[in-house]
mmCIF file of C-alpha atoms in Angstrom:
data_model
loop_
_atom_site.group_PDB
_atom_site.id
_atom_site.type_symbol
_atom_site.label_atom_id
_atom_site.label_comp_id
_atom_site.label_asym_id
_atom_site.label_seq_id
_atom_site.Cartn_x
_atom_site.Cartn_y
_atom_site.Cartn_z
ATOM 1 C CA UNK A 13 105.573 106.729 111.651
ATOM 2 C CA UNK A 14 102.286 105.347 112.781
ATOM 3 C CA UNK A 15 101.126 105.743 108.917
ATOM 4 C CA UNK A 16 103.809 104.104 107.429
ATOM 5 C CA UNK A 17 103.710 100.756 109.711
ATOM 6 C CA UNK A 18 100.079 100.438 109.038
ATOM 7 C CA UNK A 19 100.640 101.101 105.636
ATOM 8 C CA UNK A 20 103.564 98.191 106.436
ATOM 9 C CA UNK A 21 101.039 95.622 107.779
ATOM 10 C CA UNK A 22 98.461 96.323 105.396
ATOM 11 C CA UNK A 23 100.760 95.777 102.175
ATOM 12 C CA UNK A 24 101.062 92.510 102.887
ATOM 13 C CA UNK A 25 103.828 92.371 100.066
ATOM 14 C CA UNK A 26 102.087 89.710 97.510
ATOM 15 C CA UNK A 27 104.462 88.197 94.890
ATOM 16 C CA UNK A 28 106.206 90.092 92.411
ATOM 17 C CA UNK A 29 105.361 91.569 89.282
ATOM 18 C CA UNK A 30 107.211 88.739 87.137
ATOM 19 C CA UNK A 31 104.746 86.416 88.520
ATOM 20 C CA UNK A 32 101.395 87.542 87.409
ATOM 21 C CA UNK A 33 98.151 85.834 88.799
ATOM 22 C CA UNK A 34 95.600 85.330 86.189
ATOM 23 C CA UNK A 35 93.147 88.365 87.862
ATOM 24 C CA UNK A 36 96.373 90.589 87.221
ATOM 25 C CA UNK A 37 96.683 88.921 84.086
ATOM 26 C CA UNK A 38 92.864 90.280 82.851
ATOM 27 C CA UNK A 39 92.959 93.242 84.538
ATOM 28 C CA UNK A 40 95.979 94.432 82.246
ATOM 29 C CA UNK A 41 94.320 93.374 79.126
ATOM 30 C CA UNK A 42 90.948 94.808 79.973
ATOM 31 C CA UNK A 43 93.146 97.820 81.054
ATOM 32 C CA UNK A 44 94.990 98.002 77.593
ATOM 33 C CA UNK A 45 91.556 98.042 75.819
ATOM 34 C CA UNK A 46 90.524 100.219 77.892
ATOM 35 C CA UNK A 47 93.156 102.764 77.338
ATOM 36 C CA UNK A 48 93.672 102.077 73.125
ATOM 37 C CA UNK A 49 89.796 102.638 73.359
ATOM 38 C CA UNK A 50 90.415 106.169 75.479
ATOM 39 C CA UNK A 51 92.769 107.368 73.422
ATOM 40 C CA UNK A 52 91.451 106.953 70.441
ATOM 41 C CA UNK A 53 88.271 108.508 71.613
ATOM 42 C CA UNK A 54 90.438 111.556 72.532
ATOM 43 C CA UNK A 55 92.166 111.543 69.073
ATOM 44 C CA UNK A 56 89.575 110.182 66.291
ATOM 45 C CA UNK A 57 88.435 112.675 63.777
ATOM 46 C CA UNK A 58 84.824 111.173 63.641
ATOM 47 C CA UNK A 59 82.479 112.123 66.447
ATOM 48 C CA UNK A 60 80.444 109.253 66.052
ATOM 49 C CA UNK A 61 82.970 107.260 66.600
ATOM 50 C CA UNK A 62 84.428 109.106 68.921
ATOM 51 C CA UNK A 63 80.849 108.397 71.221
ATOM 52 C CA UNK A 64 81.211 104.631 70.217
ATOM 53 C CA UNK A 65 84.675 104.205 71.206
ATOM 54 C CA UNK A 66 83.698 105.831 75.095
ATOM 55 C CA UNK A 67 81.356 103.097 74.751
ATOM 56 C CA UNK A 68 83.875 100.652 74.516
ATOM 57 C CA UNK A 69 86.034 102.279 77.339
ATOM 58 C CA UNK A 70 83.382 102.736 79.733
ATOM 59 C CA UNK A 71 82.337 98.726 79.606
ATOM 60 C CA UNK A 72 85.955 98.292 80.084
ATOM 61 C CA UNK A 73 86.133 99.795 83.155
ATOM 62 C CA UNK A 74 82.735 97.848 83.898
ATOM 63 C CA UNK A 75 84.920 94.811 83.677
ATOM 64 C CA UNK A 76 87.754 96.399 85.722
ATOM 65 C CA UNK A 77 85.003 97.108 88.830
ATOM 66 C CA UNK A 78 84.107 93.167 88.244
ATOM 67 C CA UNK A 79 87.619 92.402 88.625
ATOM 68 C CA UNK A 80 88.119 94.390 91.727
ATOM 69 C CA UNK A 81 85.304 92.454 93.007
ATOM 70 C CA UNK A 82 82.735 95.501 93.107
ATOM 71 C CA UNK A 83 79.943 94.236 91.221
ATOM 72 C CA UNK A 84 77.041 96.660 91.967
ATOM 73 C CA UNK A 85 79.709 99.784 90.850
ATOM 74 C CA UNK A 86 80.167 97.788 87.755
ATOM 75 C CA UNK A 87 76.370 97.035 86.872
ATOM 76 C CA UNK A 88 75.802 100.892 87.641
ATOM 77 C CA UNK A 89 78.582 101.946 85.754
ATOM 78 C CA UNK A 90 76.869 99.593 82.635
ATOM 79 C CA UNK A 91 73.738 100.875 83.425
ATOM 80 C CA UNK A 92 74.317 104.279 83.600
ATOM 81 C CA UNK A 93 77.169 105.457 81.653
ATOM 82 C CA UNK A 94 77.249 102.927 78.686
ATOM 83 C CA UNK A 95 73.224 103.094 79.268
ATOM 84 C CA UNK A 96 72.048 106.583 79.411
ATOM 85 C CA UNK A 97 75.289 108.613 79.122
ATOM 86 C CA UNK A 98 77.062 107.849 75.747
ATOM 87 C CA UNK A 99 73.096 108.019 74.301
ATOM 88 C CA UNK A 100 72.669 111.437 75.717
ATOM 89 C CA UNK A 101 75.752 112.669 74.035
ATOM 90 C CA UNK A 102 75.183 110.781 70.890
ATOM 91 C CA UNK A 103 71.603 112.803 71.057
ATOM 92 C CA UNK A 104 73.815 115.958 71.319
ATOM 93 C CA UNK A 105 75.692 115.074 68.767
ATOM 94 C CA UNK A 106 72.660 114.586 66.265
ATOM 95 C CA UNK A 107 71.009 117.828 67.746
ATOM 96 C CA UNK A 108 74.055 120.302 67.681
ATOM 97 C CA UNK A 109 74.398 118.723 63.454
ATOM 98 C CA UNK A 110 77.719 117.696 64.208
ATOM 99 C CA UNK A 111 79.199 115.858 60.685
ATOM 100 C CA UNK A 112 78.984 111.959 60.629
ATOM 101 C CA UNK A 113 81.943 111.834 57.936
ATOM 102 C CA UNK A 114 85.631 112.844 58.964
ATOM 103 C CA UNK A 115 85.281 116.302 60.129
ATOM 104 C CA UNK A 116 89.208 117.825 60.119
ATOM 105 C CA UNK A 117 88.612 120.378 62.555
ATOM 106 C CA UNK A 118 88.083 118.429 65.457
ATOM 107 C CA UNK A 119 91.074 118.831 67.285
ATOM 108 C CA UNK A 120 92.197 122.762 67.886
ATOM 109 C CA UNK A 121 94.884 125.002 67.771
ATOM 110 C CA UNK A 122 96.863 124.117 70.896
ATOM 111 C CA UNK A 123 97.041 120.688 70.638
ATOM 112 C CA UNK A 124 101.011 120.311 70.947
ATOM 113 C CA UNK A 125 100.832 122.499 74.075
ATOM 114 C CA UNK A 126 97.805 119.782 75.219
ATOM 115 C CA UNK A 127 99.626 116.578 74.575
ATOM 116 C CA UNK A 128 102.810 118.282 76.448
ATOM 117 C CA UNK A 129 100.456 118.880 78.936
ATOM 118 C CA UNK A 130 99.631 115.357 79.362
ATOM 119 C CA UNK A 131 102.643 113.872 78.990
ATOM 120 C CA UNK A 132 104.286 115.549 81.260
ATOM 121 C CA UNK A 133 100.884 115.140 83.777
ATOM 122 C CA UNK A 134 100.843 111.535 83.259
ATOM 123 C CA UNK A 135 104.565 110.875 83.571
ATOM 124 C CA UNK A 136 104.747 112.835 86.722
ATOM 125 C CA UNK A 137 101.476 110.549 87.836
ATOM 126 C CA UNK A 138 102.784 107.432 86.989
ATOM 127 C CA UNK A 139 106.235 107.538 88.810
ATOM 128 C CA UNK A 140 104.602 109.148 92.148
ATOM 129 C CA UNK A 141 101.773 106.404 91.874
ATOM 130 C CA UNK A 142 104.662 103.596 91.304
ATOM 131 C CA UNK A 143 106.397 104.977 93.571
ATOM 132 C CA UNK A 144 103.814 104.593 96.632
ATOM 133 C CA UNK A 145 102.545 101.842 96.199
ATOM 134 C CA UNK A 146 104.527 99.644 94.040
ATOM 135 C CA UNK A 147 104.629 96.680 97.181
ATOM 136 C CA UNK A 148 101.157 96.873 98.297
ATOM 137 C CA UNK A 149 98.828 94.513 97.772
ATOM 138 C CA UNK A 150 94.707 94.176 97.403
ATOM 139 C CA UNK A 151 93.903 91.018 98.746
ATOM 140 C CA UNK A 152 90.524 90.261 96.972
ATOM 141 C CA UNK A 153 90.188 87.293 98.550
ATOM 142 C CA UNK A 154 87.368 86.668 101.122
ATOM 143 C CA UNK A 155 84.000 87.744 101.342
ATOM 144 C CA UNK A 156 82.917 89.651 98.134
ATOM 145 C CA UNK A 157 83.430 93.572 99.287
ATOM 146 C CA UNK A 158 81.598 94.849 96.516
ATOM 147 C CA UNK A 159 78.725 92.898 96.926
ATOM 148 C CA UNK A 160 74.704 94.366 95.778
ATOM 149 C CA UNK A 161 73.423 93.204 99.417
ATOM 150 C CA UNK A 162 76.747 95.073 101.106
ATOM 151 C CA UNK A 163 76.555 97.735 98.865
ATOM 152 C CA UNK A 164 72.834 98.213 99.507
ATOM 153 C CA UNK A 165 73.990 98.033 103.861
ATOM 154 C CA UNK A 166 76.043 100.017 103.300
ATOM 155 C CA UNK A 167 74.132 102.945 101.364
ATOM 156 C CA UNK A 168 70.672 102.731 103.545
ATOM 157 C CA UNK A 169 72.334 102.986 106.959
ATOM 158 C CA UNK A 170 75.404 104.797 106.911
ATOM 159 C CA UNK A 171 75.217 106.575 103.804
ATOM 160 C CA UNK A 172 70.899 107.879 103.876
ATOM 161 C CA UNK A 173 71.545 111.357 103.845
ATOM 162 C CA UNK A 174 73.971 111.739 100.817
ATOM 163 C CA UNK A 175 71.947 109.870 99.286
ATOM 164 C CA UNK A 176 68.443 111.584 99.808
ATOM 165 C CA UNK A 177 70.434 115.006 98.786
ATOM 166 C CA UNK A 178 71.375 113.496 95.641
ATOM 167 C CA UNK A 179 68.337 112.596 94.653
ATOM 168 C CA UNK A 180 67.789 116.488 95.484
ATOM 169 C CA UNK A 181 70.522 117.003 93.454
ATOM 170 C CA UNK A 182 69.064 114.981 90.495
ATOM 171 C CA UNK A 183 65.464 116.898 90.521
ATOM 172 C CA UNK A 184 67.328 120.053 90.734
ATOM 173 C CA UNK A 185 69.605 119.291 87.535
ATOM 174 C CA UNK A 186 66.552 117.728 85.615
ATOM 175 C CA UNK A 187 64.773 121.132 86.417
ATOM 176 C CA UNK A 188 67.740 122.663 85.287
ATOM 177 C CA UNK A 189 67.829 120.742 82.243
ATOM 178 C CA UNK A 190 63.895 121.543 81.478
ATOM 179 C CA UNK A 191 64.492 125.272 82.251
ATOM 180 C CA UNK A 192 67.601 125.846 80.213
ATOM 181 C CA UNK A 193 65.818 124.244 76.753
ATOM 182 C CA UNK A 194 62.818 126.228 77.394
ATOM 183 C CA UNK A 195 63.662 129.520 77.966
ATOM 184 C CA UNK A 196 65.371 129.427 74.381
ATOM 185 C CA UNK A 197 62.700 129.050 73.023
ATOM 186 C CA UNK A 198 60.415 132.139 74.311
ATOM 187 C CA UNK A 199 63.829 134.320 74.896
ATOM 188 C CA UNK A 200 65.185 133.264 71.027
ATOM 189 C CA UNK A 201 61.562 135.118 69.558
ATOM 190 C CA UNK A 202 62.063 137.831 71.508
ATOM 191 C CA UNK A 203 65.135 138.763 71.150
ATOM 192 C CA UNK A 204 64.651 137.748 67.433
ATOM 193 C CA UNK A 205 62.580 140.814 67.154
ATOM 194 C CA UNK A 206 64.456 143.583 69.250
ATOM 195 C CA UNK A 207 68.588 142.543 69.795
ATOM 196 C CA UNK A 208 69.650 141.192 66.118
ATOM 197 C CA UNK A 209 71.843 144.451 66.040
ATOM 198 C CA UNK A 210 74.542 144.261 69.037
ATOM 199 C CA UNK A 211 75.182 140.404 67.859
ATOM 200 C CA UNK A 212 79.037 140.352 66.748
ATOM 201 C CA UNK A 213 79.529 139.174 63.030
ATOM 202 C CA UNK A 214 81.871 137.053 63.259
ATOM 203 C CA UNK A 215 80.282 134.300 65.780
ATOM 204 C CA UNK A 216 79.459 131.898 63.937
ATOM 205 C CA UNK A 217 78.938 130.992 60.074
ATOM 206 C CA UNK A 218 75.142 129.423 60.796
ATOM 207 C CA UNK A 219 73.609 132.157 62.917
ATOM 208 C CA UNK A 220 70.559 132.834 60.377
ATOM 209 C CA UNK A 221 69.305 129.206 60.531
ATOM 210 C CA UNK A 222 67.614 130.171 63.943
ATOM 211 C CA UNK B 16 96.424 91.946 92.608
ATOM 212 C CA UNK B 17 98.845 94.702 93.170
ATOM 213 C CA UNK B 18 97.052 98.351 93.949
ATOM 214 C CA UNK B 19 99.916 99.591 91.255
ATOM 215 C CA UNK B 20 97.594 98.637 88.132
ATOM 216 C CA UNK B 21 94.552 100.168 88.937
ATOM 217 C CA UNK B 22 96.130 103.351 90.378
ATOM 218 C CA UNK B 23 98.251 103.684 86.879
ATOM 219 C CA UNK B 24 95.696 102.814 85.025
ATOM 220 C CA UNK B 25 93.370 105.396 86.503
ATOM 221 C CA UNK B 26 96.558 108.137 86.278
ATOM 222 C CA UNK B 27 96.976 107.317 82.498
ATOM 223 C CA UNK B 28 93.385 107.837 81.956
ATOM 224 C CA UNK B 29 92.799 110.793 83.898
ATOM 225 C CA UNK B 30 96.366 112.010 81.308
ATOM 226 C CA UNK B 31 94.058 110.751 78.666
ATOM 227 C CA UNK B 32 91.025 112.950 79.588
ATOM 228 C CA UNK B 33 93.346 115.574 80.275
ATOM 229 C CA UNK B 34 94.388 116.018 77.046
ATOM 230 C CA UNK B 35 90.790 115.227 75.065
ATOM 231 C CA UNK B 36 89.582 118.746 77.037
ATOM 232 C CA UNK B 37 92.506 120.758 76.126
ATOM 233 C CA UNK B 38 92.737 119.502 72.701
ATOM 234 C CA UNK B 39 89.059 118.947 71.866
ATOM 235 C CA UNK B 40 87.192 121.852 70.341
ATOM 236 C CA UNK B 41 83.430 120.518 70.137
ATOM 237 C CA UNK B 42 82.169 121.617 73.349
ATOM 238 C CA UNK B 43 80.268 117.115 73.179
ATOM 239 C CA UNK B 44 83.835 115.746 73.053
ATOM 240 C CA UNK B 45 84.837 118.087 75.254
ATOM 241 C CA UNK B 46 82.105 116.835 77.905
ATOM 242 C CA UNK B 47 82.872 113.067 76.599
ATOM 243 C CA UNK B 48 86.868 113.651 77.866
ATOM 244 C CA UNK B 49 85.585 114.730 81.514
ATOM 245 C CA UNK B 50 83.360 111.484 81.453
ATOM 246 C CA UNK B 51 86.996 110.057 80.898
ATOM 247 C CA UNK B 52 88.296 111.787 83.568
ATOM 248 C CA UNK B 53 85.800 111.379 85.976
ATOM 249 C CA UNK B 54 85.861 107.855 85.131
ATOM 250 C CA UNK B 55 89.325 107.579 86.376
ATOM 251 C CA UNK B 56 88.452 108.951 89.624
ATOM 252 C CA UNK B 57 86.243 106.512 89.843
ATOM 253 C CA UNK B 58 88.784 103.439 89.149
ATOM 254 C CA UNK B 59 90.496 104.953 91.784
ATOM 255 C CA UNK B 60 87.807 105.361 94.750
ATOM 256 C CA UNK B 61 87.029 101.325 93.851
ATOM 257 C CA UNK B 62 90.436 100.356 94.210
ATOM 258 C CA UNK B 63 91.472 102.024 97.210
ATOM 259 C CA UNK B 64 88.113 101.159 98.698
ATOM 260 C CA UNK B 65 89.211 97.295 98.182
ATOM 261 C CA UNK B 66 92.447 97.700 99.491
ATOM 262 C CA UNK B 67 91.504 99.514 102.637
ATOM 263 C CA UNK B 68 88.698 96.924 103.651
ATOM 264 C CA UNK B 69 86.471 100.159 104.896
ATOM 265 C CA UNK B 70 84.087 98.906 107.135
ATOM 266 C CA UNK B 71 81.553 102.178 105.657
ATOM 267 C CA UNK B 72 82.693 101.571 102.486
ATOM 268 C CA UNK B 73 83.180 105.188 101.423
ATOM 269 C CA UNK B 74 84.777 104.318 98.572
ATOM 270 C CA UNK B 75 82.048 102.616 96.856
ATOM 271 C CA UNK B 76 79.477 105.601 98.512
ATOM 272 C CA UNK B 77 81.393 108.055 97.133
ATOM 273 C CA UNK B 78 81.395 106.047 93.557
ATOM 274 C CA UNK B 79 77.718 106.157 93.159
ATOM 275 C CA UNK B 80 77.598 109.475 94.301
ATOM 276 C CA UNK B 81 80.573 110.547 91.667
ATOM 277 C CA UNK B 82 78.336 108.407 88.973
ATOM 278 C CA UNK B 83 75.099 110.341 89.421
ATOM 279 C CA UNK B 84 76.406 113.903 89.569
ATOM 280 C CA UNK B 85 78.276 113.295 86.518
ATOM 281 C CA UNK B 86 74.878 112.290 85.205
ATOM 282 C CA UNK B 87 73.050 115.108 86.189
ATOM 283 C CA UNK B 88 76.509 117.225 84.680
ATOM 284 C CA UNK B 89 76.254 115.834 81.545
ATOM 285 C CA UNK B 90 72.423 116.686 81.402
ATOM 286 C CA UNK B 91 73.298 120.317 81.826
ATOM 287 C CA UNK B 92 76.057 120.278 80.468
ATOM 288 C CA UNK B 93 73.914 118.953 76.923
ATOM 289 C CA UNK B 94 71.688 121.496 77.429
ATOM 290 C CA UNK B 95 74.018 124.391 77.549
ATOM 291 C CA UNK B 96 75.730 122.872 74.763
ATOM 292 C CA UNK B 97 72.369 122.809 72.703
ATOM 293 C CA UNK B 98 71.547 126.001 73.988
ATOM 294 C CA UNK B 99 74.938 127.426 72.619
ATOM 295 C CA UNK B 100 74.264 125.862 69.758
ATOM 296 C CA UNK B 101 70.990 126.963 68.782
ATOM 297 C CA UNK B 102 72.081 130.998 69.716
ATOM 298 C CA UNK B 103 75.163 130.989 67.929
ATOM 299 C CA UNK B 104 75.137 128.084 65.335
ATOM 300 C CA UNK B 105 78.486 126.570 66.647
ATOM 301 C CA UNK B 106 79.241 124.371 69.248
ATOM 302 C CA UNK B 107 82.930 125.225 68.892
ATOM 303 C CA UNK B 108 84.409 126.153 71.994
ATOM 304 C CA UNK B 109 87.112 127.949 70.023
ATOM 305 C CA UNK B 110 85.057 130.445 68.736
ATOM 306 C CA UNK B 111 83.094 131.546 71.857
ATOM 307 C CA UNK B 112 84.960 134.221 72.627
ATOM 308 C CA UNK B 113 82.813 136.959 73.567
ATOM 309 C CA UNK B 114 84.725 137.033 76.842
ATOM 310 C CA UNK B 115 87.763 137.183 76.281
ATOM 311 C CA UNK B 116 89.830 140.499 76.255
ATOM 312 C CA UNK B 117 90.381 142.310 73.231
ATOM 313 C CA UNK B 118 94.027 142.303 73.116
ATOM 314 C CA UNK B 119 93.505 138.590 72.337
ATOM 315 C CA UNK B 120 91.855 138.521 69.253
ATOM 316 C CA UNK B 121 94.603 138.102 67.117
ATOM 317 C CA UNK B 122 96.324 135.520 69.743
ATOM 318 C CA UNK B 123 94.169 132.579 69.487
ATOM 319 C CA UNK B 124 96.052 130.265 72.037
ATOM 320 C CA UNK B 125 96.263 133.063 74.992
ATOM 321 C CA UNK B 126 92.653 133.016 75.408
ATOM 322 C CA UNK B 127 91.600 134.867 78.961
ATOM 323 C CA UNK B 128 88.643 133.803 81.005
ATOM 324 C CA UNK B 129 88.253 137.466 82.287
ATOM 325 C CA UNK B 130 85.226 139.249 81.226
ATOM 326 C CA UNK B 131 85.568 142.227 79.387
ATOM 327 C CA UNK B 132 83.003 144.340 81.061
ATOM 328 C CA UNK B 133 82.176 146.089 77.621
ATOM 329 C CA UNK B 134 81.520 142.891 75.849
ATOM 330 C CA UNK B 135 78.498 143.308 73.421
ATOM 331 C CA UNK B 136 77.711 139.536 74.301
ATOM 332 C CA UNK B 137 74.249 139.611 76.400
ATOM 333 C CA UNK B 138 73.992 135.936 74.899
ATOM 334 C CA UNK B 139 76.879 134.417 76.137
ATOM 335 C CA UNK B 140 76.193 135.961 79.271
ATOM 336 C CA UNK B 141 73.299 134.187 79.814
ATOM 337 C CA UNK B 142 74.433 131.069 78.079
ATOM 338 C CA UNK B 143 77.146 130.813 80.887
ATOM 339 C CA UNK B 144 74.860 131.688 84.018
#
């Protein structure tokens, strides 16, 4: 009871959804391209492409943070997902030889079963999320909530631990990173010269090019 | 704006994700469709952050926070990938099945996770770890 009247007095019940104002009006476009530019990345046969097209997706969602008003998520989402992200796996793409032309494998076996899957997933999402919250409203109006200087507040008072064990995190993962590429190097010559016997035939078509 | 567009939008793009890892079989756009989802997470932390007016802004916090470990997962997640790649000349995630049981060789689409403890896979072993 006590959640539903705040939930009440916080809706605030704005004006319908026949009478669009113009920040609802470019947050479903952006959120169209957005989408089209998802699921084609999902569905393309071209990996390339497929990289390029989360490009596109990402930046949309940039826009959407602008349009919420959170403007330091949004420059940080830019920064490091259009930034450093989509060229790591474009990297991993060149490195692992992956084909630039169509490549008609891309997709696997169970692909019915996964678009089912989502169907049902996102049809069950949408009507619960429509559902809740179909009246309430975000008032952006007002002080900017996403603000760098508010963000920045926010993070180096309340939020300084976290944050330090992230940065923990991040060593910790770029050690990882270090570790895991060199050990196949040393391990690959060893095990070049004593364990080319118990290796299973039928892994992979390339296996001698190492 | 009403909280409904952002939270479908995020719910149609988590679907989206959804169905790039199950369908997917390079291990990269397999790692490219949990950007997606994670992305949609995101969406939603934002918007609920805006509507709630937190005065900690958790939201937002817990954005930034969501943003760099999915950097630092995609890092390792690369280098297994490459790693992968380089031992076994495929990045297929189809045909790493040195794990699965035996009885599911010639079912490709009931693939079980549980390690067959006489697996002559010491590589994929330590690929996973």
């Amino acid at each position: 009871m006590i959640t539903t009247s705040t939930l009440t007095t916080l809706a605030a019940t704005g004006p319908g959804f026949l009478s669009p104002t113009g920040v609802e009006i470019a947050f479903l476009l952006v959120g169209l391209v957005t989408l089209g530019a998802a699921v084609v990345t999902v569905t393309t046969k071209q990996l390339v492409h497929a990289a390029l097209w989360l490009v596109v997706a990402l930046g949309g969602l940039a826009v959407e943070y602008l349009l919420l008003t959170a403007e330091f998520i949004a420059w940080v989402q830019v920064l490091i997902y259009v930034g450093s992200v989509v060229v790591l796996l474009l990297f991993g793409l060149m490195l692992t030889k992956a084909p630039i032309g169509r490549s008609p494998d891309a997709d696997s076996g169970n692909r019915p079963v996964a678009l089912a899957v989502a169907v049902a997933a996102a049809a069950a999402l949408v009507w619960v999320v429509v559902d809740a919250f179909r009246t309430t409203w975000i008032d952006l109006d007002g002080p900017v909530q996403g603000a760098t200087k508010v963000t920045g507040e926010i993070l180096f008072q309340h939020w300084v631990l976290p944050f330090e064990a992230l940065s923990v995190l991040l060593l910790a993962a770029l050690v990882g990173a270090i570790v895991l590429s060199r050990k196949n190097k040393a391990a690959a010559e060893a095990e070049a010269l004593t364990t080319t016997a118990p290796k299973k035939p039928t892994t992979g078509p390339k296996k001698e090019q190492r | 704006m009403h909280l409904a567009y952002p939270a479908v939008l995020a719910a149609l793009l988590f679907c989206v994700g959804l169905y790039g890892v199950l369908a997917r079989r390079n291990a990269i756009l397999v790692l490219m469709s949990v950007e997606l989802m994670l992305n949609a997470v995101n969406l939603n932390l934002v918007a609920f952050d805006v509507w709630l007016r937190d005065a900690l802004h958790a939201g937002q916090a817990l954005t930034l926070f969501t943003i760099a470990v999915a950097a630092a997962e995609i890092g390792i997640g690369l280098a297994i990938v490459l790693m992968v790649h380089r031992n076994r000349g495929t990045s297929d995630v189809d045909k790493l099945r040195d794990t699965a049981e035996a009885a599911a060789d010639d079912d490709p689409t009931d693939a079980d996770e549980d390690a067959a403890p006489d697996s002559p896979a010491p590589k994929a072993a330590e690929a996973a770890a």
